[in-house]
Amino acid sequence: MKVSIVIPVYNVEKYLSRLLECVQNQSFKDFEAIIVNDGSTDQSLSVIEPFLTDRRFSVITTPNRGLASARNKGIETAKGEYIYFLDSDDLIAPNLIEILVDQFNKDNSIDVVAFSCKDFYDEPAEIGNTRIDQREAIDDHEVLLRIINGNFPLTAWSYFTKRRIFLDNQISFPDGRLFEDESTTVKLYGYIKKIIYLTFDDDQPGYFYRKNRPDSIMNKFNKQATPQAIEDRKYYMKIQHVIFTNQLGKDLADTHYFNELTSIYRKSADSLKATDPKYYDELRHDIYAEAINLLSDSQLKLTYGRRWKLFKIRYDWLRKLSEVGVKMIGK
């Protein structure tokens, strides 16, 4: 078995059939499609059943434990040389897997092939073969630099890799947490040496990413900050901070961590203050204390910009005043 495609499924009856058709019609045939039905309560399982006549398709039904658990079950079950995590509400080009496998056939020293996507709102009538617009070889240091600067995808569906990297390094997705692919992807990239990044032709995309699903995890938690979302974000930041420190050096890692820490407060303050004032106060004090400790334990200078960020956390009225000032300037 060459490729294991892991497809977590939870209540996606509306989108699932077309995604499974995309998989079934791949030009590359030597794959297994492991569908993990994560306790769906809609008709997703009924949508899956006709595809099981194709021996390459199998389904595992589990109690609902979330996306991370479903992906981990896929890793545990997979037999392929390569593994790919595919979201059940998206779409892929008929030759996507063929192109990804071909990169490894050309150069087996590659550890990961990552690639671009195209966002979509309206279902495309037809999906044709994709075409590579640009191919770029990147080493481990460069890919982490791009991640730290926000210039590289961290979603689980954005890369195709050797399954043994997950097994040899005991990489798994953290159960019960939101945004679980972010820390897992950074962990993966912390163990690799060579990555190929493919940019597909925008008119002939390889991966179609659905943006208009109202009940998706990202849509739910982009609308309103919640204690769980924030605590999970802080958890991932700490994992990433360790990896960035080891691979890129303490100064760069500390700078990134400080900026991310203060950004959490800035982005969530108004929503939390209205919905959970007790947690808001706890978060504000915790972030301020952690930021101060970080500065005292590192070589980072207390610049004017950092001092201003800390003041706005410690004194909430100052944050509101600065926001009013920005709005007045904008007018």
mmCIF file of C-alpha atoms in Angstrom:
data_model
loop_
_atom_site.group_PDB
_atom_site.id
_atom_site.type_symbol
_atom_site.label_atom_id
_atom_site.label_comp_id
_atom_site.label_asym_id
_atom_site.label_seq_id
_atom_site.Cartn_x
_atom_site.Cartn_y
_atom_site.Cartn_z
ATOM 1 C CA MET A 1 0.000 0.000 0.000
ATOM 2 C CA LYS A 2 1.510 3.281 -1.108
ATOM 3 C CA VAL A 3 -0.774 5.992 0.353
ATOM 4 C CA SER A 4 -3.134 6.162 3.328
ATOM 5 C CA ILE A 5 -5.743 8.908 3.089
ATOM 6 C CA VAL A 6 -7.323 9.613 6.486
ATOM 7 C CA ILE A 7 -10.734 11.307 6.342
ATOM 8 C CA PRO A 8 -12.329 12.298 9.686
ATOM 9 C CA VAL A 9 -16.100 12.674 9.370
ATOM 10 C CA TYR A 10 -18.571 14.364 11.691
ATOM 11 C CA ASN A 11 -22.005 15.514 10.491
ATOM 12 C CA VAL A 12 -20.995 16.460 6.952
ATOM 13 C CA GLU A 13 -23.730 14.668 5.003
ATOM 14 C CA LYS A 14 -24.179 17.737 2.803
ATOM 15 C CA TYR A 15 -20.592 17.747 1.533
ATOM 16 C CA LEU A 16 -19.264 14.230 1.994
ATOM 17 C CA SER A 17 -20.366 12.449 -1.192
ATOM 18 C CA ARG A 18 -18.559 14.807 -3.525
ATOM 19 C CA LEU A 19 -15.367 14.648 -1.457
ATOM 20 C CA LEU A 20 -15.402 10.830 -1.515
ATOM 21 C CA GLU A 21 -15.979 10.923 -5.274
ATOM 22 C CA CYS A 22 -12.877 13.123 -5.570
ATOM 23 C CA VAL A 23 -10.895 10.478 -3.689
ATOM 24 C CA GLN A 24 -12.343 7.542 -5.616
ATOM 25 C CA ASN A 25 -11.555 9.199 -8.959
ATOM 26 C CA GLN A 26 -7.908 9.903 -8.213
ATOM 27 C CA SER A 27 -5.573 9.128 -11.111
ATOM 28 C CA PHE A 28 -3.240 7.490 -8.581
ATOM 29 C CA LYS A 29 -4.885 4.190 -7.648
ATOM 30 C CA ASP A 30 -2.670 2.582 -4.984
ATOM 31 C CA PHE A 31 -4.263 4.076 -1.886
ATOM 32 C CA GLU A 32 -6.465 3.216 1.061
ATOM 33 C CA ALA A 33 -9.123 5.676 2.183
ATOM 34 C CA ILE A 34 -9.671 5.361 5.934
ATOM 35 C CA ILE A 35 -12.904 7.128 6.855
ATOM 36 C CA VAL A 36 -13.209 7.722 10.594
ATOM 37 C CA ASN A 37 -16.847 8.399 11.426
ATOM 38 C CA ASP A 38 -16.541 10.348 14.665
ATOM 39 C CA GLY A 39 -19.986 9.579 16.058
ATOM 40 C CA SER A 40 -21.959 11.457 13.392
ATOM 41 C CA THR A 41 -25.629 11.995 14.229
ATOM 42 C CA ASP A 42 -26.727 12.914 10.705
ATOM 43 C CA GLN A 43 -26.768 10.723 7.572
ATOM 44 C CA SER A 44 -23.001 10.783 7.001
ATOM 45 C CA LEU A 45 -22.710 7.030 7.498
ATOM 46 C CA SER A 46 -25.399 6.423 4.881
ATOM 47 C CA VAL A 47 -23.425 8.585 2.449
ATOM 48 C CA ILE A 48 -20.291 6.536 3.156
ATOM 49 C CA GLU A 49 -21.838 3.075 2.706
ATOM 50 C CA PRO A 50 -22.022 2.986 -1.136
ATOM 51 C CA PHE A 51 -18.287 3.736 -1.341
ATOM 52 C CA LEU A 52 -17.427 0.677 0.751
ATOM 53 C CA THR A 53 -17.995 -1.555 -2.288
ATOM 54 C CA ASP A 54 -14.630 -0.156 -3.405
ATOM 55 C CA ARG A 55 -12.114 -2.273 -1.452
ATOM 56 C CA ARG A 56 -9.834 0.705 -1.054
ATOM 57 C CA PHE A 57 -12.415 2.362 1.208
ATOM 58 C CA SER A 58 -13.049 1.441 4.836
ATOM 59 C CA VAL A 59 -14.913 3.067 7.689
ATOM 60 C CA ILE A 60 -14.274 3.076 11.410
ATOM 61 C CA THR A 61 -17.099 4.361 13.603
ATOM 62 C CA THR A 62 -16.170 5.707 17.028
ATOM 63 C CA PRO A 63 -17.932 7.662 19.769
ATOM 64 C CA ASN A 64 -17.616 11.392 19.183
ATOM 65 C CA ARG A 65 -14.242 12.496 20.559
ATOM 66 C CA GLY A 66 -13.238 15.176 18.100
ATOM 67 C CA LEU A 67 -11.027 15.722 15.101
ATOM 68 C CA ALA A 68 -7.739 14.945 16.859
ATOM 69 C CA SER A 69 -8.916 11.556 18.076
ATOM 70 C CA ALA A 70 -10.259 10.686 14.611
ATOM 71 C CA ARG A 71 -6.949 11.539 12.963
ATOM 72 C CA ASN A 72 -5.043 9.550 15.577
ATOM 73 C CA LYS A 73 -7.260 6.544 14.860
ATOM 74 C CA GLY A 74 -6.353 6.962 11.201
ATOM 75 C CA ILE A 75 -2.619 7.000 11.998
ATOM 76 C CA GLU A 76 -3.056 3.874 14.113
ATOM 77 C CA THR A 77 -4.909 2.065 11.312
ATOM 78 C CA ALA A 78 -2.911 3.253 8.299
ATOM 79 C CA LYS A 79 -0.658 0.877 6.359
ATOM 80 C CA GLY A 80 0.610 3.163 3.600
ATOM 81 C CA GLU A 81 4.145 4.364 3.066
ATOM 82 C CA TYR A 82 2.738 7.902 2.935
ATOM 83 C CA ILE A 83 -0.084 9.479 4.917
ATOM 84 C CA TYR A 84 -2.424 12.318 4.076
ATOM 85 C CA PHE A 85 -5.136 13.927 6.236
ATOM 86 C CA LEU A 86 -8.071 15.133 4.144
ATOM 87 C CA ASP A 87 -10.911 17.288 5.480
ATOM 88 C CA SER A 88 -14.328 15.868 4.696
ATOM 89 C CA ASP A 89 -15.961 19.112 3.552
ATOM 90 C CA ASP A 90 -13.273 20.134 1.045
ATOM 91 C CA LEU A 91 -12.465 19.005 -2.508
ATOM 92 C CA ILE A 92 -9.316 17.861 -4.349
ATOM 93 C CA ALA A 93 -8.219 17.692 -7.978
ATOM 94 C CA PRO A 94 -8.256 14.259 -9.689
ATOM 95 C CA ASN A 95 -4.453 14.185 -10.010
ATOM 96 C CA LEU A 96 -3.509 15.674 -6.621
ATOM 97 C CA ILE A 97 -2.262 12.446 -5.009
ATOM 98 C CA GLU A 98 -0.398 11.477 -8.178
ATOM 99 C CA ILE A 99 1.470 14.778 -8.167
ATOM 100 C CA LEU A 100 2.347 14.464 -4.470
ATOM 101 C CA VAL A 101 3.623 10.894 -4.787
ATOM 102 C CA ASP A 102 5.618 11.865 -7.866
ATOM 103 C CA GLN A 103 7.610 14.381 -5.826
ATOM 104 C CA PHE A 104 8.874 11.550 -3.598
ATOM 105 C CA ASN A 105 9.537 9.309 -6.601
ATOM 106 C CA LYS A 106 11.832 11.994 -7.987
ATOM 107 C CA ASP A 107 13.669 12.579 -4.692
ATOM 108 C CA ASN A 108 13.258 10.193 -1.758
ATOM 109 C CA SER A 109 15.235 12.507 0.545
ATOM 110 C CA ILE A 110 12.107 14.677 0.749
ATOM 111 C CA ASP A 111 10.268 14.422 4.081
ATOM 112 C CA VAL A 112 7.164 16.491 3.367
ATOM 113 C CA VAL A 113 5.373 17.959 0.371
ATOM 114 C CA ALA A 114 3.219 20.953 1.312
ATOM 115 C CA PHE A 115 1.021 22.857 -1.084
ATOM 116 C CA SER A 116 -1.269 25.803 -1.707
ATOM 117 C CA CYS A 117 -5.059 25.820 -1.721
ATOM 118 C CA LYS A 118 -7.854 27.876 -3.198
ATOM 119 C CA ASP A 119 -10.701 29.084 -0.992
ATOM 120 C CA PHE A 120 -14.209 28.586 -2.318
ATOM 121 C CA TYR A 121 -17.705 29.624 -1.298
ATOM 122 C CA ASP A 122 -19.774 28.298 -4.177
ATOM 123 C CA GLU A 123 -19.399 24.647 -5.160
ATOM 124 C CA PRO A 124 -17.366 24.360 -8.396
ATOM 125 C CA ALA A 125 -19.331 22.671 -11.177
ATOM 126 C CA GLU A 126 -16.328 20.696 -12.380
ATOM 127 C CA ILE A 127 -12.883 19.966 -10.999
ATOM 128 C CA GLY A 128 -10.153 19.347 -13.520
ATOM 129 C CA ASN A 129 -6.546 18.255 -13.127
ATOM 130 C CA THR A 130 -4.299 20.640 -11.277
ATOM 131 C CA ARG A 131 -1.017 22.022 -12.525
ATOM 132 C CA ILE A 132 2.102 23.059 -10.593
ATOM 133 C CA ASP A 133 2.825 26.745 -11.029
ATOM 134 C CA GLN A 134 5.904 26.824 -8.781
ATOM 135 C CA ARG A 135 8.028 24.240 -6.939
ATOM 136 C CA GLU A 136 10.291 25.299 -4.088
ATOM 137 C CA ALA A 137 12.714 23.261 -1.956
ATOM 138 C CA ILE A 138 12.901 24.474 1.667
ATOM 139 C CA ASP A 139 15.030 23.238 4.575
ATOM 140 C CA ASP A 140 13.877 22.803 8.171
ATOM 141 C CA HIS A 141 15.244 26.158 9.343
ATOM 142 C CA GLU A 142 13.554 28.128 6.584
ATOM 143 C CA VAL A 143 10.162 26.482 7.032
ATOM 144 C CA LEU A 144 10.136 27.310 10.763
ATOM 145 C CA LEU A 145 11.129 30.900 9.971
ATOM 146 C CA ARG A 146 8.180 31.139 7.608
ATOM 147 C CA ILE A 147 5.861 29.680 10.240
ATOM 148 C CA ILE A 148 7.056 32.126 12.873
ATOM 149 C CA ASN A 149 6.389 34.974 10.432
ATOM 150 C CA GLY A 150 2.935 33.627 9.581
ATOM 151 C CA ASN A 151 3.872 32.756 6.016
ATOM 152 C CA PHE A 152 3.350 28.998 5.939
ATOM 153 C CA PRO A 153 0.221 26.826 6.275
ATOM 154 C CA LEU A 154 -0.252 24.754 9.430
ATOM 155 C CA THR A 155 -3.428 22.872 8.564
ATOM 156 C CA ALA A 156 -3.265 19.075 8.530
ATOM 157 C CA TRP A 157 -4.603 18.899 4.967
ATOM 158 C CA SER A 158 -1.838 21.168 3.612
ATOM 159 C CA TYR A 159 0.932 18.524 3.658
ATOM 160 C CA PHE A 160 1.650 14.993 2.491
ATOM 161 C CA THR A 161 4.361 13.054 4.324
ATOM 162 C CA LYS A 162 6.027 9.749 5.104
ATOM 163 C CA ARG A 163 4.012 7.868 7.704
ATOM 164 C CA ARG A 164 7.136 6.702 9.507
ATOM 165 C CA ILE A 165 7.885 10.305 10.599
ATOM 166 C CA PHE A 166 4.719 10.219 12.712
ATOM 167 C CA LEU A 167 5.515 6.739 14.035
ATOM 168 C CA ASP A 168 9.249 7.163 14.656
ATOM 169 C CA ASN A 169 8.773 10.427 16.558
ATOM 170 C CA GLN A 170 5.498 9.466 18.282
ATOM 171 C CA ILE A 171 3.674 12.461 16.830
ATOM 172 C CA SER A 172 -0.057 12.568 17.431
ATOM 173 C CA PHE A 173 -2.855 15.124 17.508
ATOM 174 C CA PRO A 174 -3.754 16.359 21.036
ATOM 175 C CA ASP A 175 -7.151 15.013 22.080
ATOM 176 C CA GLY A 176 -9.848 17.381 23.228
ATOM 177 C CA ARG A 177 -8.228 20.605 22.038
ATOM 178 C CA LEU A 178 -9.203 23.117 19.394
ATOM 179 C CA PHE A 179 -6.886 24.082 16.520
ATOM 180 C CA GLU A 180 -5.157 20.751 17.107
ATOM 181 C CA ASP A 181 -3.349 20.672 13.779
ATOM 182 C CA GLU A 182 -1.256 23.778 14.503
ATOM 183 C CA SER A 183 1.003 22.326 17.197
ATOM 184 C CA THR A 184 1.113 18.930 15.461
ATOM 185 C CA THR A 185 2.275 20.459 12.181
ATOM 186 C CA VAL A 186 5.003 22.453 13.942
ATOM 187 C CA LYS A 187 6.113 19.281 15.741
ATOM 188 C CA LEU A 188 6.293 17.474 12.406
ATOM 189 C CA TYR A 189 8.342 20.256 10.835
ATOM 190 C CA GLY A 190 10.661 20.156 13.841
ATOM 191 C CA TYR A 191 11.707 16.609 12.859
ATOM 192 C CA ILE A 192 12.213 17.019 9.128
ATOM 193 C CA LYS A 193 15.141 18.149 6.989
ATOM 194 C CA LYS A 194 13.694 18.751 3.533
ATOM 195 C CA ILE A 195 10.328 19.989 2.378
ATOM 196 C CA ILE A 196 8.940 20.749 -1.061
ATOM 197 C CA TYR A 197 6.329 23.479 -1.353
ATOM 198 C CA LEU A 198 4.075 23.391 -4.400
ATOM 199 C CA THR A 199 2.073 26.381 -5.549
ATOM 200 C CA PHE A 200 -0.722 25.214 -7.812
ATOM 201 C CA ASP A 201 -2.124 27.217 -10.695
ATOM 202 C CA ASP A 202 -4.890 29.388 -9.243
ATOM 203 C CA ASP A 203 -7.131 28.569 -12.187
ATOM 204 C CA GLN A 204 -6.432 24.835 -11.776
ATOM 205 C CA PRO A 205 -6.168 24.331 -7.997
ATOM 206 C CA GLY A 206 -5.066 21.107 -6.356
ATOM 207 C CA TYR A 207 -6.986 21.685 -3.119
ATOM 208 C CA PHE A 208 -10.305 23.493 -2.661
ATOM 209 C CA TYR A 209 -10.852 24.818 0.869
ATOM 210 C CA ARG A 210 -14.479 25.450 1.843
ATOM 211 C CA LYS A 211 -14.993 28.820 3.519
ATOM 212 C CA ASN A 212 -18.758 29.027 3.965
ATOM 213 C CA ARG A 213 -19.583 26.160 6.296
ATOM 214 C CA PRO A 214 -21.367 27.861 9.237
ATOM 215 C CA ASP A 215 -20.947 24.967 11.697
ATOM 216 C CA SER A 216 -17.216 24.454 11.169
ATOM 217 C CA ILE A 217 -14.918 24.698 14.185
ATOM 218 C CA MET A 218 -13.022 27.665 12.758
ATOM 219 C CA ASN A 219 -16.190 29.634 12.006
ATOM 220 C CA LYS A 220 -17.569 29.016 15.481
ATOM 221 C CA PHE A 221 -14.468 30.142 17.331
ATOM 222 C CA ASN A 222 -13.567 33.033 15.034
ATOM 223 C CA LYS A 223 -16.839 34.700 15.924
ATOM 224 C CA GLN A 224 -16.256 34.802 19.677
ATOM 225 C CA ALA A 225 -13.308 34.166 21.945
ATOM 226 C CA THR A 226 -13.979 31.488 24.564
ATOM 227 C CA PRO A 227 -11.920 30.327 27.547
ATOM 228 C CA GLN A 228 -11.386 26.928 25.906
ATOM 229 C CA ALA A 229 -10.182 28.473 22.649
ATOM 230 C CA ILE A 230 -7.786 30.790 24.465
ATOM 231 C CA GLU A 231 -6.406 28.115 26.797
ATOM 232 C CA ASP A 232 -5.871 25.793 23.842
ATOM 233 C CA ARG A 233 -4.122 28.576 21.934
ATOM 234 C CA LYS A 234 -1.803 29.183 24.901
ATOM 235 C CA TYR A 235 -1.090 25.442 25.102
ATOM 236 C CA TYR A 236 0.007 25.363 21.443
ATOM 237 C CA MET A 237 2.071 28.519 21.840
ATOM 238 C CA LYS A 238 4.111 26.865 24.592
ATOM 239 C CA ILE A 239 4.774 23.796 22.452
ATOM 240 C CA GLN A 240 5.777 25.966 19.524
ATOM 241 C CA HIS A 241 7.982 28.120 21.768
ATOM 242 C CA VAL A 242 10.039 25.081 22.781
ATOM 243 C CA ILE A 243 10.478 23.990 19.156
ATOM 244 C CA PHE A 244 11.305 27.501 17.938
ATOM 245 C CA THR A 245 13.824 27.922 20.782
ATOM 246 C CA ASN A 246 15.594 24.680 19.901
ATOM 247 C CA GLN A 247 15.608 25.281 16.156
ATOM 248 C CA LEU A 248 15.769 29.062 15.711
ATOM 249 C CA GLY A 249 17.297 30.377 18.921
ATOM 250 C CA LYS A 250 15.936 31.895 22.111
ATOM 251 C CA ASP A 251 15.756 35.550 21.022
ATOM 252 C CA LEU A 252 13.593 34.918 17.978
ATOM 253 C CA ALA A 253 11.421 32.396 19.834
ATOM 254 C CA ASP A 254 10.923 34.762 22.780
ATOM 255 C CA THR A 255 10.021 37.653 20.483
ATOM 256 C CA HIS A 256 7.411 35.526 18.745
ATOM 257 C CA TYR A 257 6.009 34.243 22.049
ATOM 258 C CA PHE A 258 5.734 37.749 23.514
ATOM 259 C CA ASN A 259 3.915 39.024 20.421
ATOM 260 C CA GLU A 260 1.527 36.042 20.378
ATOM 261 C CA LEU A 261 0.850 36.351 24.104
ATOM 262 C CA THR A 262 -0.071 40.024 23.923
ATOM 263 C CA SER A 263 -2.053 39.418 20.731
ATOM 264 C CA ILE A 264 -4.314 36.924 22.520
ATOM 265 C CA TYR A 265 -5.378 39.642 24.934
ATOM 266 C CA ARG A 266 -5.817 42.301 22.259
ATOM 267 C CA LYS A 267 -8.003 40.091 20.048
ATOM 268 C CA SER A 268 -10.195 38.626 22.789
ATOM 269 C CA ALA A 269 -10.512 41.394 25.398
ATOM 270 C CA ASP A 270 -13.806 42.986 24.341
ATOM 271 C CA SER A 271 -15.606 39.700 23.720
ATOM 272 C CA LEU A 272 -14.433 38.110 26.957
ATOM 273 C CA LYS A 273 -15.151 41.153 29.082
ATOM 274 C CA ALA A 274 -18.766 41.020 27.908
ATOM 275 C CA THR A 275 -19.293 37.244 28.118
ATOM 276 C CA ASP A 276 -17.009 36.057 30.935
ATOM 277 C CA PRO A 277 -15.675 38.971 33.023
ATOM 278 C CA LYS A 278 -14.203 36.703 35.704
ATOM 279 C CA TYR A 279 -12.113 34.753 33.202
ATOM 280 C CA TYR A 280 -11.238 38.019 31.462
ATOM 281 C CA ASP A 281 -9.682 39.419 34.657
ATOM 282 C CA GLU A 282 -7.800 36.170 35.297
ATOM 283 C CA LEU A 283 -6.498 36.102 31.726
ATOM 284 C CA ARG A 284 -5.404 39.727 31.836
ATOM 285 C CA HIS A 285 -3.396 39.222 35.024
ATOM 286 C CA ASP A 286 -1.932 35.897 33.843
ATOM 287 C CA ILE A 287 -0.810 37.264 30.483
ATOM 288 C CA TYR A 288 0.717 40.358 32.074
ATOM 289 C CA ALA A 289 2.631 38.260 34.619
ATOM 290 C CA GLU A 290 3.821 35.792 31.992
ATOM 291 C CA ALA A 291 4.964 38.575 29.670
ATOM 292 C CA ILE A 292 6.921 40.250 32.478
ATOM 293 C CA ASN A 293 8.538 36.925 33.434
ATOM 294 C CA LEU A 294 9.449 36.287 29.806
ATOM 295 C CA LEU A 295 11.164 39.661 29.511
ATOM 296 C CA SER A 296 13.078 39.188 32.769
ATOM 297 C CA ASP A 297 14.231 35.705 31.719
ATOM 298 C CA SER A 298 15.374 36.652 28.222
ATOM 299 C CA GLN A 299 17.625 39.041 26.360
ATOM 300 C CA LEU A 300 14.656 40.949 24.961
ATOM 301 C CA LYS A 301 14.793 44.671 25.546
ATOM 302 C CA LEU A 302 11.854 46.499 27.084
ATOM 303 C CA THR A 303 11.308 48.669 24.031
ATOM 304 C CA TYR A 304 8.714 51.408 23.839
ATOM 305 C CA GLY A 305 6.450 49.135 21.772
ATOM 306 C CA ARG A 306 6.627 46.295 24.298
ATOM 307 C CA ARG A 307 6.144 48.658 27.225
ATOM 308 C CA TRP A 308 3.039 50.098 25.514
ATOM 309 C CA LYS A 309 1.592 46.605 24.961
ATOM 310 C CA LEU A 310 2.117 45.767 28.645
ATOM 311 C CA PHE A 311 0.523 49.007 29.809
ATOM 312 C CA LYS A 312 -2.579 48.286 27.740
ATOM 313 C CA ILE A 313 -2.875 44.864 29.380
ATOM 314 C CA ARG A 314 -2.328 46.102 32.916
ATOM 315 C CA TYR A 315 -4.554 49.157 32.554
ATOM 316 C CA ASP A 316 -7.655 48.247 30.603
ATOM 317 C CA TRP A 317 -8.814 51.855 30.331
ATOM 318 C CA LEU A 318 -5.619 52.624 28.417
ATOM 319 C CA ARG A 319 -6.433 49.934 25.853
ATOM 320 C CA LYS A 320 -9.894 51.397 25.306
ATOM 321 C CA LEU A 321 -8.503 54.918 25.086
ATOM 322 C CA SER A 322 -5.961 53.889 22.460
ATOM 323 C CA GLU A 323 -8.695 52.185 20.402
ATOM 324 C CA VAL A 324 -10.757 55.384 20.464
ATOM 325 C CA GLY A 325 -7.697 57.338 19.355
ATOM 326 C CA VAL A 326 -7.078 54.976 16.441
ATOM 327 C CA LYS A 327 -10.704 55.318 15.324
ATOM 328 C CA MET A 328 -10.537 59.136 15.511
ATOM 329 C CA ILE A 329 -7.323 59.161 13.448
ATOM 330 C CA GLY A 330 -8.983 56.858 10.924
ATOM 331 C CA LYS A 331 -11.802 59.373 10.458
#
